[in-house]
XYZ file of N, CA, C and O in Angstrom:
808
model
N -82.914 -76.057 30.099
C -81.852 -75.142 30.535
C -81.650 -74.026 29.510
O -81.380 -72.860 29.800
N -81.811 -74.506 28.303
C -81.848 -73.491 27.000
C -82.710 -72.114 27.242
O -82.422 -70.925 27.374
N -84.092 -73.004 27.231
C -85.070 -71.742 27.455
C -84.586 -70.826 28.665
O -84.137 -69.711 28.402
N -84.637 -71.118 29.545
C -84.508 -70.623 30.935
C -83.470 -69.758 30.569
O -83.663 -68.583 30.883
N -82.431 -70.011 29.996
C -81.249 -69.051 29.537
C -81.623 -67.706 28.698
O -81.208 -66.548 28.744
N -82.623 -68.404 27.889
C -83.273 -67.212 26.923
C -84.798 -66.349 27.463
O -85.447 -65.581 26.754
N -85.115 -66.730 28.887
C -85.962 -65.820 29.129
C -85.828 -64.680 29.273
O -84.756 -64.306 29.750
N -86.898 -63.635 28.907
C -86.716 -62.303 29.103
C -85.361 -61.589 27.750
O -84.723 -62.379 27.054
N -85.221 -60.450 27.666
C -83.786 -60.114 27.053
C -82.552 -60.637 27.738
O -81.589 -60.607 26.972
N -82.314 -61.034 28.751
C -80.996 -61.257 29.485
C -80.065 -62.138 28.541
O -80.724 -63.087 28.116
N -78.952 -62.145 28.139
C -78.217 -63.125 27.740
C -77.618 -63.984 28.719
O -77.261 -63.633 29.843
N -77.510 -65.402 28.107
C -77.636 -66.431 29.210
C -76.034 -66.626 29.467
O -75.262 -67.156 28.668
N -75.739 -66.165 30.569
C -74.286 -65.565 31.410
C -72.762 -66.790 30.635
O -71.601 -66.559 30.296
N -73.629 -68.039 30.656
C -73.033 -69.117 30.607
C -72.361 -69.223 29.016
O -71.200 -69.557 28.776
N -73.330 -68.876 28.078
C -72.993 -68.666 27.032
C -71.999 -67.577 26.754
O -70.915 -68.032 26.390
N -72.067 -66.090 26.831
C -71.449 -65.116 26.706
C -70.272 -65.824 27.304
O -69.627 -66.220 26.334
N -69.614 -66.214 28.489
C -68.120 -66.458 28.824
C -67.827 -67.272 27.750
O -66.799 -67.006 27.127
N -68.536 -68.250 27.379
C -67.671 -69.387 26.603
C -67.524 -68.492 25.297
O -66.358 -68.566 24.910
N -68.306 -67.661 24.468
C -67.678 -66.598 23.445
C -66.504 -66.430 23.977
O -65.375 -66.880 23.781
N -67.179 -65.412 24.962
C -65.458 -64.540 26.306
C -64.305 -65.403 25.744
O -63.548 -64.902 24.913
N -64.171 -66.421 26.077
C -63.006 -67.271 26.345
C -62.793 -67.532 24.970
O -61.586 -67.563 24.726
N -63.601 -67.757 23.848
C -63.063 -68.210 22.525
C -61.888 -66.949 22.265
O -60.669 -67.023 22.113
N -62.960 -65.599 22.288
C -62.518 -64.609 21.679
C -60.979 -64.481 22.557
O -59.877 -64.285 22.043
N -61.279 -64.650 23.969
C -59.886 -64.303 23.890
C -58.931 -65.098 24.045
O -57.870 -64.572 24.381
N -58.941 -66.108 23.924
C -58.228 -67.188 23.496
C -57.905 -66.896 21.971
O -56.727 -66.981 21.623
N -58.474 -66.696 21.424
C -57.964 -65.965 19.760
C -57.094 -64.907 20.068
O -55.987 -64.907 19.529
N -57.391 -64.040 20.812
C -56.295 -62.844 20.241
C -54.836 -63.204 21.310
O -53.675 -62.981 20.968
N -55.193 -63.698 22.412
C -53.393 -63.806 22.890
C -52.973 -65.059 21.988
O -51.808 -65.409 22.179
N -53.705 -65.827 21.017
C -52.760 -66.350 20.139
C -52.217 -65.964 18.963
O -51.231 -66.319 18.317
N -53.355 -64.890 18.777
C -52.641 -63.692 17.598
C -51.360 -62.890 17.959
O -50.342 -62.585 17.338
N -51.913 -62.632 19.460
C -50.547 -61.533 19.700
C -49.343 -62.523 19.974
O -48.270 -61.919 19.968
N -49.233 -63.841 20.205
C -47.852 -64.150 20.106
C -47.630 -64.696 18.675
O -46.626 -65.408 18.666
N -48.185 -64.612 17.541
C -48.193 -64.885 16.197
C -47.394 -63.191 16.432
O -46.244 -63.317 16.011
N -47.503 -62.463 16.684
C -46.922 -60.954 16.366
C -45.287 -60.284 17.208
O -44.368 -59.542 16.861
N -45.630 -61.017 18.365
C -44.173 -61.466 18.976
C -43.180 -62.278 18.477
O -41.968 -62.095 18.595
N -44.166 -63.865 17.489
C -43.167 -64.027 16.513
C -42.785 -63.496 15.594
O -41.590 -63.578 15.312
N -43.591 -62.832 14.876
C -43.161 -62.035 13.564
C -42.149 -60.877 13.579
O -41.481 -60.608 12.580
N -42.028 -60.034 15.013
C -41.114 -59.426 15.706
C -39.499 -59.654 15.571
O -38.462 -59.034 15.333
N -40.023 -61.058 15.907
C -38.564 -61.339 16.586
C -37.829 -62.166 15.401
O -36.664 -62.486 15.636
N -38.327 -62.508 14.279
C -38.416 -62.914 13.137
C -37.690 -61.681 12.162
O -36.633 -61.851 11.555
N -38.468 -60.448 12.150
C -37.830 -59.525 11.483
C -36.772 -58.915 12.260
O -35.754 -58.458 11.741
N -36.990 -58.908 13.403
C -35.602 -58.719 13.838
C -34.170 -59.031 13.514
O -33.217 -58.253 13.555
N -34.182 -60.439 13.149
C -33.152 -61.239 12.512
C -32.475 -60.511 11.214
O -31.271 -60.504 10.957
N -33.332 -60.011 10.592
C -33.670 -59.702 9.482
C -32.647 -58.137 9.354
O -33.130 -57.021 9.546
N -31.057 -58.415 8.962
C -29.900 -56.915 9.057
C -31.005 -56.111 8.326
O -31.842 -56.541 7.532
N -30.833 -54.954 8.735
C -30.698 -53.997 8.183
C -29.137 -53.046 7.997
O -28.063 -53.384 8.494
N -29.425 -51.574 6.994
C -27.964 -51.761 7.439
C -27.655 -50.329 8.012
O -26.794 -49.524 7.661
N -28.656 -50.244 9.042
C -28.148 -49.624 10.764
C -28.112 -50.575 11.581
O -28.842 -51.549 11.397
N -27.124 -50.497 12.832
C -26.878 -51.132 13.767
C -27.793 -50.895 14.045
O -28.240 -49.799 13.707
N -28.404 -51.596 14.647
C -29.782 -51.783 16.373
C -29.067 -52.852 16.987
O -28.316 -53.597 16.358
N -29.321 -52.945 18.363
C -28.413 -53.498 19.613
C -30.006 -54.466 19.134
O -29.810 -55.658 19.372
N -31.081 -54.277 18.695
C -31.888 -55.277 18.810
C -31.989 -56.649 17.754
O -32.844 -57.529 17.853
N -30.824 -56.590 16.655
C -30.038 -57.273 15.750
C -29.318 -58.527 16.367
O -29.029 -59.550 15.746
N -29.044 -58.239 17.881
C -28.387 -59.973 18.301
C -29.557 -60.191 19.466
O -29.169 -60.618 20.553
N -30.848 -59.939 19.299
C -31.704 -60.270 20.286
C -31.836 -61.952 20.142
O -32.123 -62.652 21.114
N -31.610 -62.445 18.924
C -32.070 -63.554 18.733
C -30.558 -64.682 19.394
O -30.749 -65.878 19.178
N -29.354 -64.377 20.041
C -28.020 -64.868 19.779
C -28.032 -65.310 21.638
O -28.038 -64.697 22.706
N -28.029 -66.601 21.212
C -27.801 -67.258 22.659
C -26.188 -67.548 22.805
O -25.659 -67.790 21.720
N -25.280 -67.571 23.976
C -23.638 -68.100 24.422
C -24.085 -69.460 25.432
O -25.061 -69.645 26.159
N -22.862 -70.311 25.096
C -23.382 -71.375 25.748
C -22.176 -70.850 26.953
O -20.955 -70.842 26.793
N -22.858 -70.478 28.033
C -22.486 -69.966 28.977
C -21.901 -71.160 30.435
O -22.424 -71.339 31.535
N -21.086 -71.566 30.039
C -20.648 -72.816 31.364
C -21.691 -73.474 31.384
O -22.331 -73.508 32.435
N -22.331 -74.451 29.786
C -23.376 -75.410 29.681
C -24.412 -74.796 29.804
O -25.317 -75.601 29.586
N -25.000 -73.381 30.133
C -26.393 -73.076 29.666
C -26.210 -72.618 28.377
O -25.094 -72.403 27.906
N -27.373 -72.437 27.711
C -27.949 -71.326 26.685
C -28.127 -70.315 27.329
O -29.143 -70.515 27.995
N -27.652 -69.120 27.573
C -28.274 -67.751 27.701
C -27.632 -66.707 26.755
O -26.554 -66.496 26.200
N -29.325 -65.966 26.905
C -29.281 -64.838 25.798
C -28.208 -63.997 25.949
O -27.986 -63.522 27.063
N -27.238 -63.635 24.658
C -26.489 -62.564 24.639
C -26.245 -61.163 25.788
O -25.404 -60.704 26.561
N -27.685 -60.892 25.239
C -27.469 -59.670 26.184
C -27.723 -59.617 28.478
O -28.052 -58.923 29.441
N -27.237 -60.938 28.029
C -27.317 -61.536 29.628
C -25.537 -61.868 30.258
O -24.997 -62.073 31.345
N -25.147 -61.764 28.863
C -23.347 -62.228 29.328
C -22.405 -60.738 28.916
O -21.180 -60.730 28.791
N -23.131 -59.770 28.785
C -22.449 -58.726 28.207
C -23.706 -57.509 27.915
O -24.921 -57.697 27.845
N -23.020 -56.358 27.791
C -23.427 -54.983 27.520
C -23.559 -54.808 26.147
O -22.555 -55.027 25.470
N -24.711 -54.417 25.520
C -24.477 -54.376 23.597
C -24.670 -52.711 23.873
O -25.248 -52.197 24.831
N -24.112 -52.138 22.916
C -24.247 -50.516 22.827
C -23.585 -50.805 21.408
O -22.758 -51.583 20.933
N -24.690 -49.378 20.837
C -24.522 -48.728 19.346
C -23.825 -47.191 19.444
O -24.211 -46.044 19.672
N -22.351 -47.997 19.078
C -21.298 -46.372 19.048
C -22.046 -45.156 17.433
O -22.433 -43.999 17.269
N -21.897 -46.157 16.794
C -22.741 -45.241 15.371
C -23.570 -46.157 14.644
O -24.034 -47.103 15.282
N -23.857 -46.044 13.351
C -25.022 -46.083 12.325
C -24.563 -47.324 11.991
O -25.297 -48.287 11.766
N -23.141 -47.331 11.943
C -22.340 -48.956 11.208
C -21.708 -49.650 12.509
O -21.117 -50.576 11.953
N -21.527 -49.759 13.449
C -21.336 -51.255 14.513
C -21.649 -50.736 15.804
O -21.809 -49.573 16.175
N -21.724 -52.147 16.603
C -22.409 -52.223 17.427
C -21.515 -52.688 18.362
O -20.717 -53.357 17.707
N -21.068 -52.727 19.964
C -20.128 -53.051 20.751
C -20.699 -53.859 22.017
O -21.793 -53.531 22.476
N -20.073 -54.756 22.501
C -20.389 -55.443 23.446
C -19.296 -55.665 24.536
O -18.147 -56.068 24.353
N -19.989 -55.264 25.890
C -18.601 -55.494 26.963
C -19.228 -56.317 27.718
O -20.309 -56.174 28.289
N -18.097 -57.698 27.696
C -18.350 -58.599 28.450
C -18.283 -58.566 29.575
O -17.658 -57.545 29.862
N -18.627 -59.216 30.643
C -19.189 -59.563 31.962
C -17.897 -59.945 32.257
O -17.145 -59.277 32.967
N -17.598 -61.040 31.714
C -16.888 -62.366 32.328
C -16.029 -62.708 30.831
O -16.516 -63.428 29.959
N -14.445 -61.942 30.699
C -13.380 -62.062 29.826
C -13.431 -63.669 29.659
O -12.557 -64.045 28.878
N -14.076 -64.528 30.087
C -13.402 -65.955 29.865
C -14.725 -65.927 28.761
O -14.848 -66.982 28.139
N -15.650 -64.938 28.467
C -16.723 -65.494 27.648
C -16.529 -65.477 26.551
O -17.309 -66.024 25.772
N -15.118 -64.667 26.030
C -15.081 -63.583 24.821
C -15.283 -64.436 23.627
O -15.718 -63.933 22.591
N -14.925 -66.000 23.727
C -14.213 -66.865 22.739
C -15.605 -67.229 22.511
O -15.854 -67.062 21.317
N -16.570 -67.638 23.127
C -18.034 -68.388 23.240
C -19.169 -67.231 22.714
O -20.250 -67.606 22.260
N -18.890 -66.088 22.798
C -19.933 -64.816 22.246
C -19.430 -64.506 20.790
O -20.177 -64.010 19.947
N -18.072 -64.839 20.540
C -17.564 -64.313 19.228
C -18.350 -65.775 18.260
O -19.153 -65.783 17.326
N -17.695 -66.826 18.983
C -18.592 -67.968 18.067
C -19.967 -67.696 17.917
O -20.409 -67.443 16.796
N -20.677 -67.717 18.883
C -22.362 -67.134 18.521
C -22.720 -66.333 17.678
O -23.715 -66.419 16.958
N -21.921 -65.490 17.713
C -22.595 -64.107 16.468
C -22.158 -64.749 15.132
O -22.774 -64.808 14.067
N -20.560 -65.357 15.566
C -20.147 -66.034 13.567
C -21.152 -67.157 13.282
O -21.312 -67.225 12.063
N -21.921 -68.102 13.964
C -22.481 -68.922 13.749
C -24.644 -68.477 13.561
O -25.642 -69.129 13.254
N -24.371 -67.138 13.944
C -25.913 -66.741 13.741
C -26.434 -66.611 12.305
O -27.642 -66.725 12.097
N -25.593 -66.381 11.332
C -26.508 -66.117 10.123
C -26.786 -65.363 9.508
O -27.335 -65.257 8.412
N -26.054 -64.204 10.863
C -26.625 -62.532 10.547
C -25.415 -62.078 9.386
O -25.657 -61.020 8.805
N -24.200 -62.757 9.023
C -22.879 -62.191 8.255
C -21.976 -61.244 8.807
O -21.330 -60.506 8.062
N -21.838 -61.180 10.417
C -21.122 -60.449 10.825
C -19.613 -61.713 11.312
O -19.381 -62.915 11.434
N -18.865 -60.172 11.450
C -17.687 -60.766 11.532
C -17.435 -59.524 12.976
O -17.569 -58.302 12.925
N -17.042 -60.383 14.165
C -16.668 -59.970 15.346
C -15.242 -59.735 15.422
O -14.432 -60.328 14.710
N -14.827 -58.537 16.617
C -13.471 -58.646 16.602
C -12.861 -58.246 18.033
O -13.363 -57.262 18.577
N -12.339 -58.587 18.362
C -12.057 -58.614 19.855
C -10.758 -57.974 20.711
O -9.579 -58.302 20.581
N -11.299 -57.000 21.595
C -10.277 -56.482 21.841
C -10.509 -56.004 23.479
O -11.258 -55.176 23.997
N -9.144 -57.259 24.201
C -10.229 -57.240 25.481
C -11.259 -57.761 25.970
O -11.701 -58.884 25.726
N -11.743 -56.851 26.781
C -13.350 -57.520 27.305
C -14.513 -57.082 26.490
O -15.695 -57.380 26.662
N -13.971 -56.308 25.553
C -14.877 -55.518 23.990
C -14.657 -55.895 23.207
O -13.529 -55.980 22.723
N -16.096 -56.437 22.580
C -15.779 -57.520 20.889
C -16.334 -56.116 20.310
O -17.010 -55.438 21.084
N -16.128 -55.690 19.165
C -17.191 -54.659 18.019
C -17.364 -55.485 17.349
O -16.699 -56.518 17.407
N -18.615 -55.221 16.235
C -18.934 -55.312 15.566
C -19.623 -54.592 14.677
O -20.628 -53.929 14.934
N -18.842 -54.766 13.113
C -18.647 -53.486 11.852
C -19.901 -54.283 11.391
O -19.901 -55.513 11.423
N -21.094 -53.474 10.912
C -21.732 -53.959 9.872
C -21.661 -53.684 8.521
O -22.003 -52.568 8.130
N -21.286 -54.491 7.774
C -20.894 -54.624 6.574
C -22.241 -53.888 5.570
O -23.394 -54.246 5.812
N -21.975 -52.891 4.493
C -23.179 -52.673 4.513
C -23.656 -53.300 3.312
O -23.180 -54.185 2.601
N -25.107 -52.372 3.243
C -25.918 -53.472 2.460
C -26.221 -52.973 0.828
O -26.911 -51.982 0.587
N -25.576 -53.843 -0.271
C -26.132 -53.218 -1.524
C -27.739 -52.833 -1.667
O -28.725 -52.880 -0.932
N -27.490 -52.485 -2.833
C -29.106 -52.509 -3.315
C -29.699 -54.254 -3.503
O -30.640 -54.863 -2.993
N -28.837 -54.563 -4.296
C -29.934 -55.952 -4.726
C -30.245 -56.433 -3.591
O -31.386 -56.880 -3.480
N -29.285 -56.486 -2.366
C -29.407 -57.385 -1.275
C -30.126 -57.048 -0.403
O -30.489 -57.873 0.435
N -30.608 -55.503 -0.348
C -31.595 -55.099 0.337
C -33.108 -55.321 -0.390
O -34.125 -55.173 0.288
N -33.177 -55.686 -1.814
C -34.040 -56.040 -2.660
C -34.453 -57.379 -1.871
O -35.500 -57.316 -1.226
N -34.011 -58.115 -1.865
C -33.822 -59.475 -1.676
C -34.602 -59.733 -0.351
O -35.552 -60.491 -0.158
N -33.686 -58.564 0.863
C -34.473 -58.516 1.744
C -35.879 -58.112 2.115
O -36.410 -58.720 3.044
N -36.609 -57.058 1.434
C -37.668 -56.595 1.219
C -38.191 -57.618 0.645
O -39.400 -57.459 0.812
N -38.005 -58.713 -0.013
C -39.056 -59.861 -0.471
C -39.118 -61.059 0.653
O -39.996 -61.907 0.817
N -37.773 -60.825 1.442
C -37.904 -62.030 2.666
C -38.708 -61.320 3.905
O -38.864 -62.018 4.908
N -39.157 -60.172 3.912
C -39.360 -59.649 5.421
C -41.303 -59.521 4.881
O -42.225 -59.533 5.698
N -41.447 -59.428 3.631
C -42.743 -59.590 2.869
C -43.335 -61.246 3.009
O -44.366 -61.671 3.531
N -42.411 -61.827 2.432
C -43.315 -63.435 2.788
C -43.231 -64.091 4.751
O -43.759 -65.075 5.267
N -42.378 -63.058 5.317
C -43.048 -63.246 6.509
C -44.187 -62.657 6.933
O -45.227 -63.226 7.267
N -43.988 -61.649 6.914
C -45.642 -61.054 7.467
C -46.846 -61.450 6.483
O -48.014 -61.430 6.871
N -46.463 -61.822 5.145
C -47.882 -62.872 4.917
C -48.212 -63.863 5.761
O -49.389 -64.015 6.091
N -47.187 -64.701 6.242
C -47.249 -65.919 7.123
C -47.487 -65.531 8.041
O -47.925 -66.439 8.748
N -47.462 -64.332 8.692
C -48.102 -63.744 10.020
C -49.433 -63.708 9.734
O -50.108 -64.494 10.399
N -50.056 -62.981 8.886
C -50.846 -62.365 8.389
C -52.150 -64.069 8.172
O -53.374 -64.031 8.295
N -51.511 -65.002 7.927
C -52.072 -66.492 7.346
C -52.571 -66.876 8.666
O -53.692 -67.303 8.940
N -51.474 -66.642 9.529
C -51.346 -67.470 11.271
C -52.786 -66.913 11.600
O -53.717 -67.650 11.926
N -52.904 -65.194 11.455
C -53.521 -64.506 12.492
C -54.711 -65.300 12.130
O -55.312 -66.072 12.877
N -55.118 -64.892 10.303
C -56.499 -65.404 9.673
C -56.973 -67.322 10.274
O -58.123 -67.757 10.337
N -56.002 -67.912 10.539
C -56.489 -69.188 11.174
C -56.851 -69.321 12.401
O -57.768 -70.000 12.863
N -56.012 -68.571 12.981
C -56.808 -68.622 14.524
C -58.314 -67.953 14.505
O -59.122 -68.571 15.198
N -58.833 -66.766 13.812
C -59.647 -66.533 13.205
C -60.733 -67.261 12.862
O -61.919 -66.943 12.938
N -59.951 -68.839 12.257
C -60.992 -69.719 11.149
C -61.421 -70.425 12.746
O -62.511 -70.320 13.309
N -60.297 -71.093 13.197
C -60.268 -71.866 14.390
C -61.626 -71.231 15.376
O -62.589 -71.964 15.600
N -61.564 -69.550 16.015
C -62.873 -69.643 16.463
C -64.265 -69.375 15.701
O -65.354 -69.493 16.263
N -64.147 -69.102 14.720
C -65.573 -69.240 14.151
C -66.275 -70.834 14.041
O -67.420 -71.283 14.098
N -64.970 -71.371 13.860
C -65.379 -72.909 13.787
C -66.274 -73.612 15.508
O -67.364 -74.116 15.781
N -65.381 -73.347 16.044
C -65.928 -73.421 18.017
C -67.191 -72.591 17.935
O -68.120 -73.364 18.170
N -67.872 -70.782 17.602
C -68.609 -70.474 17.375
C -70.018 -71.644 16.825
O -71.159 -71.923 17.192
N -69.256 -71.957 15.975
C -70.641 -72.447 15.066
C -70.437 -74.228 15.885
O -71.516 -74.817 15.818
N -69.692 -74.805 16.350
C -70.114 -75.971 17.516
C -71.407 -75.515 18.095
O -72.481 -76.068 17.855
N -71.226 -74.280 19.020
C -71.918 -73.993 19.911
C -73.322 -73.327 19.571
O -74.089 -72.906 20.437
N -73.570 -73.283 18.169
C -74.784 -72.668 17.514
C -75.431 -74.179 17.365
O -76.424 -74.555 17.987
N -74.926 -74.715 16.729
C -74.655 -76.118 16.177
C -75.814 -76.836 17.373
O -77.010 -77.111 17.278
N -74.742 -76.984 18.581
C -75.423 -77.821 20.009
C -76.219 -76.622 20.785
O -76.095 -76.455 21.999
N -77.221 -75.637 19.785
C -78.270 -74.825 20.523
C -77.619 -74.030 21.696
O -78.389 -73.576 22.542
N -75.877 -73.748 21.877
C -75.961 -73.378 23.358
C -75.482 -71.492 23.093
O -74.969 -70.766 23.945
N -75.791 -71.176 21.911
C -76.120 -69.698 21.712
C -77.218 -69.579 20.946
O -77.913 -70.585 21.083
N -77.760 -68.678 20.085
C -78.155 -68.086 19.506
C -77.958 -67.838 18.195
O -76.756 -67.827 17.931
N -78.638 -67.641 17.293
C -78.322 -67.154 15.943
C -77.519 -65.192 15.905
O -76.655 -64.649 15.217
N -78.171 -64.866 16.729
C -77.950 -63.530 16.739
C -76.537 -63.649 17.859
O -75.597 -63.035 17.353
N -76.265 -64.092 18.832
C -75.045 -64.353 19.424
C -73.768 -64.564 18.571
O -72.809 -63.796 18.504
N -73.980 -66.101 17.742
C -73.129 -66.052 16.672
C -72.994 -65.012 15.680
O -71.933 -64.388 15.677
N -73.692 -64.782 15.022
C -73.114 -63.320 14.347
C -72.077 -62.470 15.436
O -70.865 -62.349 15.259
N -72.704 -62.018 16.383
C -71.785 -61.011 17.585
C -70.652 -61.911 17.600
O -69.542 -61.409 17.420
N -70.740 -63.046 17.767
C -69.071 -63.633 18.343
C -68.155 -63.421 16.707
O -67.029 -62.975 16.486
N -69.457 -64.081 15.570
C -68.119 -63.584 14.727
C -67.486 -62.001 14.251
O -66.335 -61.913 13.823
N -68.324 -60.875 14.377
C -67.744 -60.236 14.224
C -67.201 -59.589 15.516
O -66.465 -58.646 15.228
N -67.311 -59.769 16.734
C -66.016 -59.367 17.578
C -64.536 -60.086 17.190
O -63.460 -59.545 17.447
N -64.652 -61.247 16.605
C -63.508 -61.982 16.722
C -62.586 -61.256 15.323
O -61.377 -61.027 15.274
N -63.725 -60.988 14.182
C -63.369 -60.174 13.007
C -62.417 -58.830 13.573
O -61.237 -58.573 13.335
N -63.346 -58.146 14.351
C -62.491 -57.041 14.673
C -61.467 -57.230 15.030
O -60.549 -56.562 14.552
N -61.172 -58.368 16.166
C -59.719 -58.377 16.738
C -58.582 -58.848 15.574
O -57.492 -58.292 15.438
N -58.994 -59.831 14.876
C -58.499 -60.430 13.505
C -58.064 -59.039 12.924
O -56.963 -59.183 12.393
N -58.548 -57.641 12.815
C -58.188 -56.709 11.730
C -57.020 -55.804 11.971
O -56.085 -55.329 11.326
N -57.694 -55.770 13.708
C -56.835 -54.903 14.655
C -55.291 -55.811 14.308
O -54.347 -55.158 13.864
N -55.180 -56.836 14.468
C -53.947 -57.704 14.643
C -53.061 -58.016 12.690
O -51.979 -58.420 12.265
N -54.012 -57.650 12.267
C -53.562 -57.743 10.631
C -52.891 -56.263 10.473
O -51.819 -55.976 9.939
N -53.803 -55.450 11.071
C -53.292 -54.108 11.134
C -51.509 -53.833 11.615
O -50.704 -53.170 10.960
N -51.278 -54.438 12.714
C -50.189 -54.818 13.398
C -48.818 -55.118 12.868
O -47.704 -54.628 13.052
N -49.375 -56.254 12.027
C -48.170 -56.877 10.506
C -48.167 -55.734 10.015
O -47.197 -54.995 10.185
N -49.190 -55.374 9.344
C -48.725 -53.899 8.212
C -47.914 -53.250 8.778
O -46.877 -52.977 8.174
N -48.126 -52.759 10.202
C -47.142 -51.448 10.665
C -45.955 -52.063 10.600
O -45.118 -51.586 9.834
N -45.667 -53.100 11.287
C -44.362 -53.957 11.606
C -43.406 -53.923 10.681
O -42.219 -53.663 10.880
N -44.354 -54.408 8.812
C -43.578 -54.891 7.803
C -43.394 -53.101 6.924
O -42.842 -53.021 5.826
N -43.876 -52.020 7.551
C -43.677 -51.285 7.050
C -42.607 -50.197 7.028
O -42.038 -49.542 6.156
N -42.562 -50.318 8.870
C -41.260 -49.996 9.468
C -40.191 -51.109 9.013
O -39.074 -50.674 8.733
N -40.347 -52.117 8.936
C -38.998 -53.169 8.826
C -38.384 -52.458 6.984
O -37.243 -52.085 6.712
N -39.457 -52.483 6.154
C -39.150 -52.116 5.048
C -37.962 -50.851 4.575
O -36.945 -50.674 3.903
N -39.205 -49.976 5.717
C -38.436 -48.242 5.952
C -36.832 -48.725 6.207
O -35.929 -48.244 5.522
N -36.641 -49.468 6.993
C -35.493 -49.627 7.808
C -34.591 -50.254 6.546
O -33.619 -49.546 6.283
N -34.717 -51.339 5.793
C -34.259 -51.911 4.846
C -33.404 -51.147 3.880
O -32.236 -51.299 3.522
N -34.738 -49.902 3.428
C -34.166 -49.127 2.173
C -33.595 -47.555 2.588
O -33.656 -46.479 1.993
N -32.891 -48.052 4.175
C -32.547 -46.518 4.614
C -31.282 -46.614 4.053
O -30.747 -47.721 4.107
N -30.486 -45.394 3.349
C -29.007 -45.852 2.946
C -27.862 -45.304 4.592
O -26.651 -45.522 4.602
């Protein structure tokens, strides 16, 4: 079946998908390694409001979990807080707990069916501090991407291994998989570079 695969130049169809499928089985696990790292720095105050600062803030909504911006309106009046108009006035007490219990150091205040929220701003050291926490994440992004990486070269070389590519195939699978690996390392950089920008804006 080997030979028959390798007659003539044709590459043997059967082989190329199972690359197909490594490779891309590698990168949609890179790209949600990058959706996490996202939503990760997101967490991560800066000290402008972004309405994208309580993306991470679930209300336990009459026994569900749902996301914040599912029980209420978030809007950014200026640079320092952020406002939310609730849906449903009976929520006000259950959204104010969520944000005090997130982590982020805000303090909610309620008035009505409108909680604001002042962001407190951010010194220097503490934005120091932050620039070293938003750095050892995107290494750990950066670690994730390189293993999924290791993970298909490893499947690659199975399949060199049990004769069902080529010597010259494997090379191609590893460096397509390289490229996508760089493209996606590339990704962190921009991410952690904007998050940075954002950090040391006064």
């Amino acid at each position: 079946e080997i030979s028959a695969c390798l007659v003539g130049s044709e590459m043997c169809i059967r082989d190329s998908t199972v690359i197909d499928e490594i490779t891309q089985d590698a990168q949609e696990r890179m790209a949600k390694s990058i959706e996490s790292l996202k939503s990760t720095l997101n967490k991560v105050r800066t000290g402008r409001a972004h309405a994208s600062l309580l993306d991470n803030i679930s209300v336990d909504y009459y026994g569900m979990e749902t996301p914040l911006n599912q029980v209420g309106n978030i809007s950014v009046p200026d640079a320092r807080n952020l406002s939310i108009t609730i849906f449903d006035k009976g929520m006000i007490a259950a959204v104010e707990k969520a944000i005090m219990k997130s982590d982020l150091g805000l303090n909610p205040q309620s008035n009505g069916s409108l909680i604001r929220i002042p962001l407190p701003p951010l010194t220097e050291e503490r934005r120091k501090d932050l620039v070293k926490v938003v750095r050892g994440e995107a290494e750990g992004g950066k670690i994730a991407i390189r293993n999924i990486r290791r993970d298909a070269n490893s499947d690659f070389k199975s399949l060199l291994k049990e004769k069902e590519i080529s010597e010259d195939e494997h090379h191609q699978a590893e460096d397509g998989v390289q490229k996508v690996t760089d493209i996606f390392v590339k990704q962190v950089d921009e991410l952690l570079a904007k998050k940075e920008a954002e950090l040391m804006e006064i």
